[in-house]
Amino acid sequence: MQIHPIKGLKGRVSIPGDKSISHRAVMFGALAEGTTEITHFLEGADCLSTIACFREMGIEIEQTGDCVLVHGKGLHGLQAPSRTLDAGNSGTTTRLISGILCGSPFASTLTGDASVQKRPMNRIITPLRQMGAGIDSVKGNDCVPLKIQGHALHAIHYQSPVASAQVKSCLLLAGMFADGCTSVTEPVLSRNHTELMLRAFGADVRSEGTCASIAPDPRLFAQKIAVPGDISSAAYFLAAGLLVPNSEVYIENVGINPTRSGILEVALAMGGNIEKLNERTVSGEPVCDLLVRSSSLHGVTIDGDIIPTLIDEIPVLAVMAAYAEGQTSIRDAAELKVKETNRIDTVTANLRAMGAEITAEDDGMTIQGGRPLHGAKLDSYLDHRIAMSFAVAALCAEGTTNIRNGECVNISYPDFYRELSSLSST
Ligand code: S3P
């Protein structure tokens, strides 16, 4: 993908559906009684992997563009898949489905692409085994492929060593098939879409501080879900609107759940000119529109409890930091190493290639901002968030940038480049 610098970014952009919420709507719809109607579903490859897995387990799912009908069969209605379930590039599919498979009375095998095959599954295997689950890493490396023999589970209280919504959600889903109340306490609260949505489907889910719990054997009932726009996708237009001179971008329909909206706080603290407009609630999630104007940014420290609320936005925050005056320090973010790529390494490699001064740290990075960046030959490393973050970086660099395998944006934002060029003045 070739990206040229632009003179300004102007206009309106409507953000595609939230990836985390789209996955969950399909999964919970499959386990509910009746037909769940999802609108503004994210037609990204990750969410399509979730649909494919549930179809493989006998759930009829009709998809017409971003409208999806899931004909649920109730908590105990899934059928044994006749083939290996393929989660593609999606860590969310892999980890959340594992919780459901461990409680469903059949054997299954779950795998994913080369990236997912490197991601740690011990974070779910360990607690699932404490619940009595039959789950094994086929290659014995704590990664997928996973072989699962489902059966009834024991309730546990799990003290998670990581703030991870995928771990928490996996265990809450497994907890539906347990013999008592299952709970998970995290070191810091991670995104809470599972808790909000499962409650709406009828489960008895409670949240207290960083602890979430679920009562067993709920009856789930089909819902109508309008998926809010994904703040993680909005982040690229927010960053581009702030960084590119002469820009004014109106970003419609952005989910601003406080467990996801850390990027807004940080962008404001960096000096960003951002207005939140039309705040409203859509399907139980807070949503607004954002008006973003070109701004002079300055460096900040990003660490501590805010990290889980912006973990997926750190690559684009690093790009903003490279163009901001002064130093930005990002710490407490070792989770970056186990995303679609090791994002400490991939951000560092690409920012350096563009001439930025950046030091990789064990749990983050330090960036000395304010140097002009130049176009370069970059790699997405097949990581959608790296591709989009560096497309933004390229808009204000000197000269042309080439991003190898830039088409991997189809994981979470298939129309990304089209939207970006429709707002760009050259
Ligand atoms: C997600 C949780 C986060 C996030 C991922 C989506 C989810 O991962 O990075 O993109 O939908 O639950 P972790 O749970 O590993 O932090």
Coordinates of C-alpha atoms and ligand atoms in Angstrom, one line a residue:
M1 CA 0.0 0.0 0.0
Q2 CA 1.4 3.4 -1.1
I3 CA 0.6 6.5 1.0
H4 CA 1.5 10.1 0.1
P5 CA 1.5 13.1 2.4
I6 CA -1.7 15.2 2.3
K7 CA -2.5 18.9 2.8
G8 CA -5.5 18.4 5.0
L9 CA -8.2 16.0 6.1
K10 CA -11.8 17.3 5.9
G11 CA -15.3 15.8 6.1
R12 CA -17.4 13.3 7.9
V13 CA -16.6 9.7 8.5
S14 CA -18.9 7.0 9.9
I15 CA -17.1 4.4 11.9
P16 CA -17.7 0.7 11.3
G17 CA -19.1 -1.5 14.1
D18 CA -17.1 -2.3 17.2
K19 CA -15.1 -5.5 16.8
S20 CA -15.4 -6.7 20.4
I21 CA -19.1 -6.0 20.5
S22 CA -19.7 -7.7 17.1
H23 CA -18.0 -10.9 18.2
R24 CA -20.0 -11.0 21.4
A25 CA -23.3 -10.3 19.7
V26 CA -22.9 -13.4 17.5
M27 CA -21.7 -15.6 20.3
F28 CA -24.3 -14.7 22.8
G29 CA -27.0 -14.7 20.1
A30 CA -26.0 -18.3 19.2
L31 CA -26.5 -19.4 22.9
A32 CA -29.8 -17.5 23.3
E33 CA -33.3 -18.7 22.5
G34 CA -34.8 -17.0 19.5
T35 CA -33.4 -14.8 16.7
T36 CA -30.9 -12.1 17.6
E37 CA -30.8 -9.2 15.2
I38 CA -27.5 -7.3 14.9
T39 CA -27.2 -4.1 13.0
H40 CA -24.0 -2.2 12.1
F41 CA -22.1 -5.5 12.6
L42 CA -18.4 -5.3 11.7
E43 CA -17.9 -7.2 8.4
G44 CA -14.2 -7.6 9.2
A45 CA -12.4 -10.9 8.8
D46 CA -12.1 -11.5 12.5
C47 CA -15.9 -11.2 13.1
L48 CA -16.6 -13.3 10.0
S49 CA -14.4 -16.0 11.6
T50 CA -16.7 -16.0 14.6
I51 CA -19.7 -16.4 12.4
A52 CA -18.0 -19.3 10.5
C53 CA -17.2 -21.1 13.8
F54 CA -20.8 -21.0 15.0
R55 CA -22.2 -22.0 11.6
E56 CA -19.9 -25.0 12.0
M57 CA -21.6 -25.8 15.3
G58 CA -25.1 -25.9 13.7
I59 CA -26.1 -22.3 14.2
E60 CA -28.0 -20.7 11.3
I61 CA -26.6 -17.2 10.7
E62 CA -27.8 -14.9 7.9
Q63 CA -25.5 -12.1 7.0
T64 CA -26.5 -9.3 4.6
G65 CA -23.8 -6.6 4.7
D66 CA -23.7 -5.3 8.2
C67 CA -27.1 -6.8 9.2
V68 CA -26.9 -10.2 10.9
L69 CA -29.6 -12.6 12.1
V70 CA -28.4 -15.3 14.5
H71 CA -30.9 -18.1 15.0
G72 CA -29.9 -19.1 18.5
K73 CA -30.5 -22.6 19.9
G74 CA -30.1 -21.9 23.6
L75 CA -27.2 -22.5 26.0
H76 CA -27.1 -26.2 25.3
G77 CA -28.0 -26.1 21.6
L78 CA -24.5 -26.2 19.9
Q79 CA -23.6 -29.3 17.9
A80 CA -20.3 -31.0 17.7
P81 CA -18.4 -29.4 14.7
S82 CA -17.4 -31.9 12.0
R83 CA -14.3 -30.0 11.1
T84 CA -11.6 -28.1 13.0
L85 CA -12.9 -24.7 14.0
D86 CA -10.8 -21.9 12.5
A87 CA -10.5 -18.6 14.4
G88 CA -8.3 -17.1 11.6
N89 CA -6.4 -14.1 13.0
S90 CA -8.8 -13.5 15.9
G91 CA -7.5 -13.9 19.5
T92 CA -11.0 -12.9 20.7
T93 CA -12.7 -15.7 18.8
T94 CA -10.1 -18.2 20.0
R95 CA -10.3 -17.3 23.7
L96 CA -14.0 -16.6 24.1
I97 CA -15.1 -19.7 22.1
S98 CA -12.7 -21.9 24.2
G99 CA -14.8 -21.1 27.3
I100 CA -18.0 -22.1 25.5
L101 CA -16.4 -25.3 24.1
C102 CA -15.1 -26.4 27.5
G103 CA -18.7 -26.4 28.8
S104 CA -20.4 -28.0 25.7
P105 CA -20.6 -31.8 25.8
F106 CA -18.6 -32.7 22.7
A107 CA -15.1 -32.9 21.4
S108 CA -13.6 -30.1 19.2
T109 CA -10.4 -28.8 17.8
L110 CA -9.7 -25.1 17.5
T111 CA -7.0 -23.4 15.5
G112 CA -6.1 -20.1 13.9
D113 CA -3.6 -18.5 11.5
A114 CA 0.2 -18.3 12.0
S115 CA -0.2 -15.2 14.3
V116 CA -2.9 -16.8 16.5
Q117 CA -0.7 -19.9 16.7
K118 CA 2.0 -17.9 18.4
R119 CA -0.3 -16.2 21.0
P120 CA -0.3 -17.4 24.6
M121 CA -3.2 -19.7 25.5
N122 CA -1.9 -20.7 28.9
R123 CA -3.7 -17.6 30.2
I124 CA -7.0 -19.4 29.5
I125 CA -5.8 -23.1 29.7
T126 CA -4.7 -22.7 33.4
P127 CA -7.9 -21.3 34.8
L128 CA -10.1 -23.5 32.6
R129 CA -8.3 -26.6 33.9
Q130 CA -8.9 -25.3 37.4
M131 CA -12.6 -25.5 36.5
G132 CA -12.0 -29.2 35.5
A133 CA -12.0 -28.5 31.7
G134 CA -10.5 -31.0 29.2
I135 CA -8.4 -28.6 27.2
D136 CA -4.9 -29.4 25.7
S137 CA -2.5 -27.6 23.4
V138 CA -2.0 -30.2 20.6
K139 CA 1.7 -29.2 20.2
G140 CA 2.3 -28.9 23.9
N141 CA 3.4 -25.3 23.5
D142 CA 0.4 -23.6 25.3
C143 CA -0.8 -22.3 21.9
V144 CA -3.5 -23.4 19.4
P145 CA -4.4 -25.8 18.0
L146 CA -6.4 -26.7 21.1
K147 CA -8.1 -30.0 21.6
I148 CA -11.2 -29.6 23.9
Q149 CA -13.4 -32.3 25.4
G150 CA -16.4 -30.4 26.8
H151 CA -18.3 -31.4 29.9
A152 CA -19.8 -29.8 33.0
L153 CA -17.4 -27.5 34.9
H154 CA -16.7 -26.4 38.5
A155 CA -17.1 -22.9 39.5
I156 CA -14.0 -21.1 40.6
H157 CA -12.9 -17.7 41.8
Y158 CA -10.0 -16.7 39.5
Q159 CA -7.5 -14.0 40.4
S160 CA -6.2 -13.2 36.9
P161 CA -2.6 -12.1 36.7
V162 CA -3.4 -10.0 33.6
A163 CA -6.0 -7.4 32.8
S164 CA -7.5 -9.1 29.8
A165 CA -11.1 -9.0 28.7
Q166 CA -10.5 -12.1 26.6
V167 CA -9.5 -14.1 29.7
K168 CA -12.3 -12.6 31.8
S169 CA -14.9 -13.3 29.1
C170 CA -13.6 -16.9 28.5
L171 CA -14.1 -17.7 32.1
L172 CA -17.5 -16.0 32.4
L173 CA -18.7 -18.0 29.4
A174 CA -17.3 -21.2 30.9
G175 CA -19.0 -20.2 34.2
M176 CA -22.4 -20.6 32.5
F177 CA -21.7 -24.3 32.4
A178 CA -20.4 -24.6 36.0
D179 CA -21.9 -25.9 39.2
G180 CA -21.9 -22.5 41.0
C181 CA -21.1 -18.9 40.7
T182 CA -17.8 -18.2 38.8
S183 CA -15.9 -15.0 39.3
V184 CA -12.8 -13.3 37.9
T185 CA -10.9 -10.5 39.6
E186 CA -8.4 -8.6 37.4
P187 CA -5.5 -6.4 38.5
V188 CA -7.1 -3.5 36.5
L189 CA -10.6 -3.4 34.9
S190 CA -10.5 -4.5 31.2
R191 CA -13.3 -3.8 28.7
N192 CA -16.6 -4.8 30.1
H193 CA -18.7 -5.5 27.0
T194 CA -19.2 -9.1 28.0
E195 CA -20.7 -8.2 31.4
L196 CA -23.0 -5.5 29.9
M197 CA -24.2 -7.7 27.0
L198 CA -24.6 -11.0 28.8
R199 CA -26.7 -9.1 31.4
A200 CA -28.9 -7.8 28.6
F201 CA -29.3 -11.3 27.3
G202 CA -30.6 -12.3 30.7
A203 CA -27.6 -13.8 32.6
D204 CA -27.1 -12.9 36.2
V205 CA -23.7 -11.1 35.8
R206 CA -22.5 -8.9 38.6
S207 CA -19.6 -6.4 38.5
E208 CA -17.9 -4.9 41.6
G209 CA -14.8 -3.0 41.0
T210 CA -12.4 -5.3 39.1
C211 CA -14.4 -8.4 39.9
A212 CA -17.1 -9.9 37.6
S213 CA -19.2 -12.9 38.4
I214 CA -21.8 -15.0 36.7
A215 CA -24.5 -17.4 38.0
P216 CA -24.6 -20.8 36.3
D217 CA -27.1 -22.1 33.7
P218 CA -28.7 -18.9 32.6
R219 CA -31.5 -18.8 30.1
L220 CA -30.4 -16.3 27.4
F221 CA -33.0 -14.6 25.3
A222 CA -32.5 -13.1 21.8
Q223 CA -31.8 -9.4 21.6
K224 CA -31.8 -6.6 19.1
I225 CA -28.3 -5.1 19.1
A226 CA -27.2 -2.0 17.3
V227 CA -23.4 -2.2 17.4
P228 CA -21.7 1.2 18.1
G229 CA -18.8 2.4 16.0
D230 CA -15.4 1.1 17.1
I231 CA -13.3 3.7 19.0
S232 CA -10.3 1.6 18.0
S233 CA -11.1 2.3 14.3
A234 CA -12.0 5.9 15.0
A235 CA -8.6 6.3 16.6
Y236 CA -6.9 6.5 13.2
F237 CA -9.1 9.4 12.0
L238 CA -8.8 11.1 15.4
A239 CA -5.0 10.9 15.1
A240 CA -4.9 12.0 11.5
G241 CA -7.3 14.9 12.2
L242 CA -5.1 16.1 15.0
L243 CA -1.7 15.6 13.1
V244 CA -2.4 16.8 9.6
P245 CA -2.5 20.6 9.3
N246 CA -5.7 22.2 8.0
S247 CA -7.9 19.4 9.1
E248 CA -11.4 19.2 10.5
V249 CA -12.9 15.8 10.8
Y250 CA -16.4 14.9 12.1
I251 CA -16.3 11.3 13.3
E252 CA -19.8 9.9 13.7
N253 CA -21.0 7.1 16.0
V254 CA -18.0 6.4 18.3
G255 CA -18.4 4.0 21.2
I256 CA -17.0 5.7 24.3
N257 CA -17.4 3.0 27.0
P258 CA -15.1 4.2 29.7
T259 CA -13.2 0.9 29.6
R260 CA -12.3 1.7 26.0
S261 CA -11.9 5.5 25.8
G262 CA -8.5 6.1 27.3
I263 CA -7.3 7.4 23.9
L264 CA -9.6 10.4 24.3
E265 CA -8.2 11.3 27.7
V266 CA -4.6 11.0 26.4
A267 CA -5.3 12.9 23.1
L268 CA -6.8 15.8 25.2
A269 CA -3.9 15.7 27.6
M270 CA -1.5 16.0 24.6
G271 CA -3.3 19.2 23.6
G272 CA -5.7 17.7 21.1
N273 CA -8.7 19.8 20.0
I274 CA -11.5 17.3 20.3
E275 CA -15.2 18.0 21.0
K276 CA -17.6 15.3 22.1
L277 CA -21.0 15.8 20.6
N278 CA -24.4 14.1 20.7
E279 CA -23.6 11.9 23.7
R280 CA -26.2 9.0 23.8
T281 CA -26.6 5.4 24.7
V282 CA -26.9 2.7 22.0
S283 CA -27.7 -0.9 23.0
G284 CA -26.5 -0.2 26.5
E285 CA -23.2 1.3 25.4
P286 CA -22.3 5.1 25.5
V287 CA -21.7 6.6 22.1
C288 CA -21.0 10.1 20.8
D289 CA -19.7 11.9 17.7
L290 CA -16.2 13.5 17.7
L291 CA -15.2 16.8 16.1
V292 CA -11.4 16.8 15.7
R293 CA -9.3 19.7 14.5
S294 CA -5.5 20.0 13.7
S295 CA -3.6 20.6 16.9
S296 CA -0.1 21.1 18.2
L297 CA 0.5 18.1 20.4
H298 CA 3.0 17.7 23.3
G299 CA 4.4 14.5 24.9
V300 CA 2.8 12.8 27.9
T301 CA 3.3 9.8 30.2
I302 CA 0.9 7.0 29.6
D303 CA 1.0 4.3 32.3
G304 CA -0.9 2.6 35.1
D305 CA -4.7 1.9 35.1
I306 CA -5.4 3.7 31.9
I307 CA -3.4 1.1 29.8
P308 CA -6.1 -1.5 29.4
T309 CA -8.5 1.2 28.2
L310 CA -6.3 2.1 25.2
I311 CA -4.2 -1.0 24.7
D312 CA -5.1 -1.4 21.0
E313 CA -4.6 2.3 20.4
I314 CA -0.9 2.4 21.6
P315 CA 0.5 2.0 18.0
V316 CA -1.3 5.1 16.8
L317 CA -0.6 6.9 20.1
A318 CA 3.1 6.2 19.4
V319 CA 2.7 7.8 16.0
M320 CA 1.0 10.9 17.6
A321 CA 3.9 11.0 20.1
A322 CA 6.5 11.0 17.3
Y323 CA 4.9 14.1 15.9
A324 CA 4.3 15.8 19.3
E325 CA 6.8 18.1 21.0
G326 CA 8.8 16.5 23.8
Q327 CA 9.0 13.1 25.3
T328 CA 6.3 10.5 25.5
S329 CA 6.7 7.6 27.8
I330 CA 4.5 4.5 27.5
R331 CA 4.9 2.0 30.4
D332 CA 2.9 -0.9 32.0
A333 CA 2.1 -2.1 28.6
A334 CA 3.9 -5.5 28.3
E335 CA 0.7 -6.9 26.9
L336 CA 1.7 -5.2 23.6
K337 CA 4.1 -8.1 23.1
V338 CA 1.3 -10.7 22.8
K339 CA -1.0 -8.9 20.4
E340 CA -1.3 -9.8 16.6
T341 CA 2.4 -8.9 16.6
N342 CA 4.8 -7.9 19.3
R343 CA 3.7 -4.3 19.0
I344 CA 6.7 -2.9 20.9
D345 CA 8.9 -4.3 18.2
T346 CA 6.8 -3.5 15.2
V347 CA 6.0 0.1 16.3
T348 CA 9.7 0.6 17.1
A349 CA 10.9 -0.8 13.7
N350 CA 8.5 1.3 11.6
L351 CA 8.9 4.5 13.6
R352 CA 12.7 4.2 13.4
A353 CA 12.5 3.6 9.6
M354 CA 10.7 6.9 9.3
G355 CA 13.4 8.7 11.3
A356 CA 11.8 8.9 14.7
E357 CA 13.8 8.7 17.9
I358 CA 12.3 5.8 19.9
T359 CA 13.6 3.4 22.5
A360 CA 11.8 0.1 23.1
E361 CA 11.3 -0.7 26.8
D362 CA 10.4 -4.0 28.3
D363 CA 6.9 -2.8 29.1
G364 CA 6.4 0.0 26.5
M365 CA 8.4 2.6 24.7
T366 CA 9.9 6.1 25.0
I367 CA 9.6 8.5 22.1
Q368 CA 11.4 11.8 21.7
G369 CA 8.9 13.6 19.5
G370 CA 9.0 16.6 17.2
R371 CA 11.5 15.5 14.6
P372 CA 10.2 15.6 11.0
L373 CA 9.5 12.0 9.7
H374 CA 10.2 10.8 6.2
G375 CA 8.4 8.3 4.0
A376 CA 9.9 4.8 4.1
K377 CA 9.4 1.2 3.1
L378 CA 7.5 -0.2 6.1
D379 CA 5.9 -3.5 7.0
S380 CA 2.5 -4.1 8.5
Y381 CA 3.9 -7.5 9.7
L382 CA 0.3 -8.6 8.9
D383 CA -1.0 -6.6 11.9
H384 CA -4.0 -4.5 11.0
R385 CA -3.4 -1.9 13.7
I386 CA 0.2 -1.4 12.6
A387 CA -0.9 -0.9 8.9
M388 CA -3.5 1.8 9.9
S389 CA -1.2 3.5 12.4
F390 CA 1.6 3.9 9.8
A391 CA -0.8 5.0 7.1
V392 CA -1.6 7.9 9.5
A393 CA 2.1 8.5 10.1
A394 CA 2.7 8.6 6.3
L395 CA 0.1 11.4 5.9
C396 CA 2.4 14.0 7.5
A397 CA 5.8 12.5 6.5
E398 CA 8.1 13.9 3.9
G399 CA 7.8 11.8 0.7
T400 CA 6.0 8.5 -0.1
T401 CA 5.6 5.6 2.3
N402 CA 5.0 2.0 1.2
I403 CA 3.4 -0.4 3.7
R404 CA 4.0 -4.1 2.8
N405 CA 0.9 -6.2 3.3
G406 CA -1.2 -3.1 4.0
E407 CA -4.4 -4.9 3.0
C408 CA -4.5 -6.7 6.4
V409 CA -6.7 -3.8 7.5
N410 CA -9.5 -6.1 6.3
I411 CA -9.3 -7.7 9.8
S412 CA -11.1 -4.8 11.5
Y413 CA -11.6 -2.0 8.9
P414 CA -12.0 -3.2 5.3
D415 CA -12.9 0.3 4.0
F416 CA -10.1 2.1 5.8
Y417 CA -8.0 3.3 2.8
R418 CA -11.1 4.3 0.8
E419 CA -12.4 6.4 3.7
L420 CA -9.0 8.0 4.3
S421 CA -8.6 9.0 0.7
S422 CA -12.1 10.3 0.5
L423 CA -11.4 12.8 3.3
S424 CA -7.9 13.7 2.1
S425 CA -7.0 16.8 0.1
T426 CA -3.7 16.5 -1.7
Ligands
S3P1 C1 -10.5 -7.8 23.2 C2 -9.7 -7.7 24.3 C3 -8.3 -7.1 24.2 C4 -8.0 -6.4 22.9 C5 -8.5 -7.2 21.7 C6 -10.0 -7.4 21.8 C7 -11.8 -8.3 23.4 O1 -7.4 -8.2 24.3 O2 -6.6 -6.2 22.7 O3 -8.3 -6.5 20.5 O4 -12.7 -8.2 22.5 O5 -12.1 -8.9 24.5 P1 -6.9 -8.8 25.8 O6 -8.1 -9.4 26.4 O7 -5.9 -9.8 25.4 O8 -6.4 -7.6 26.5

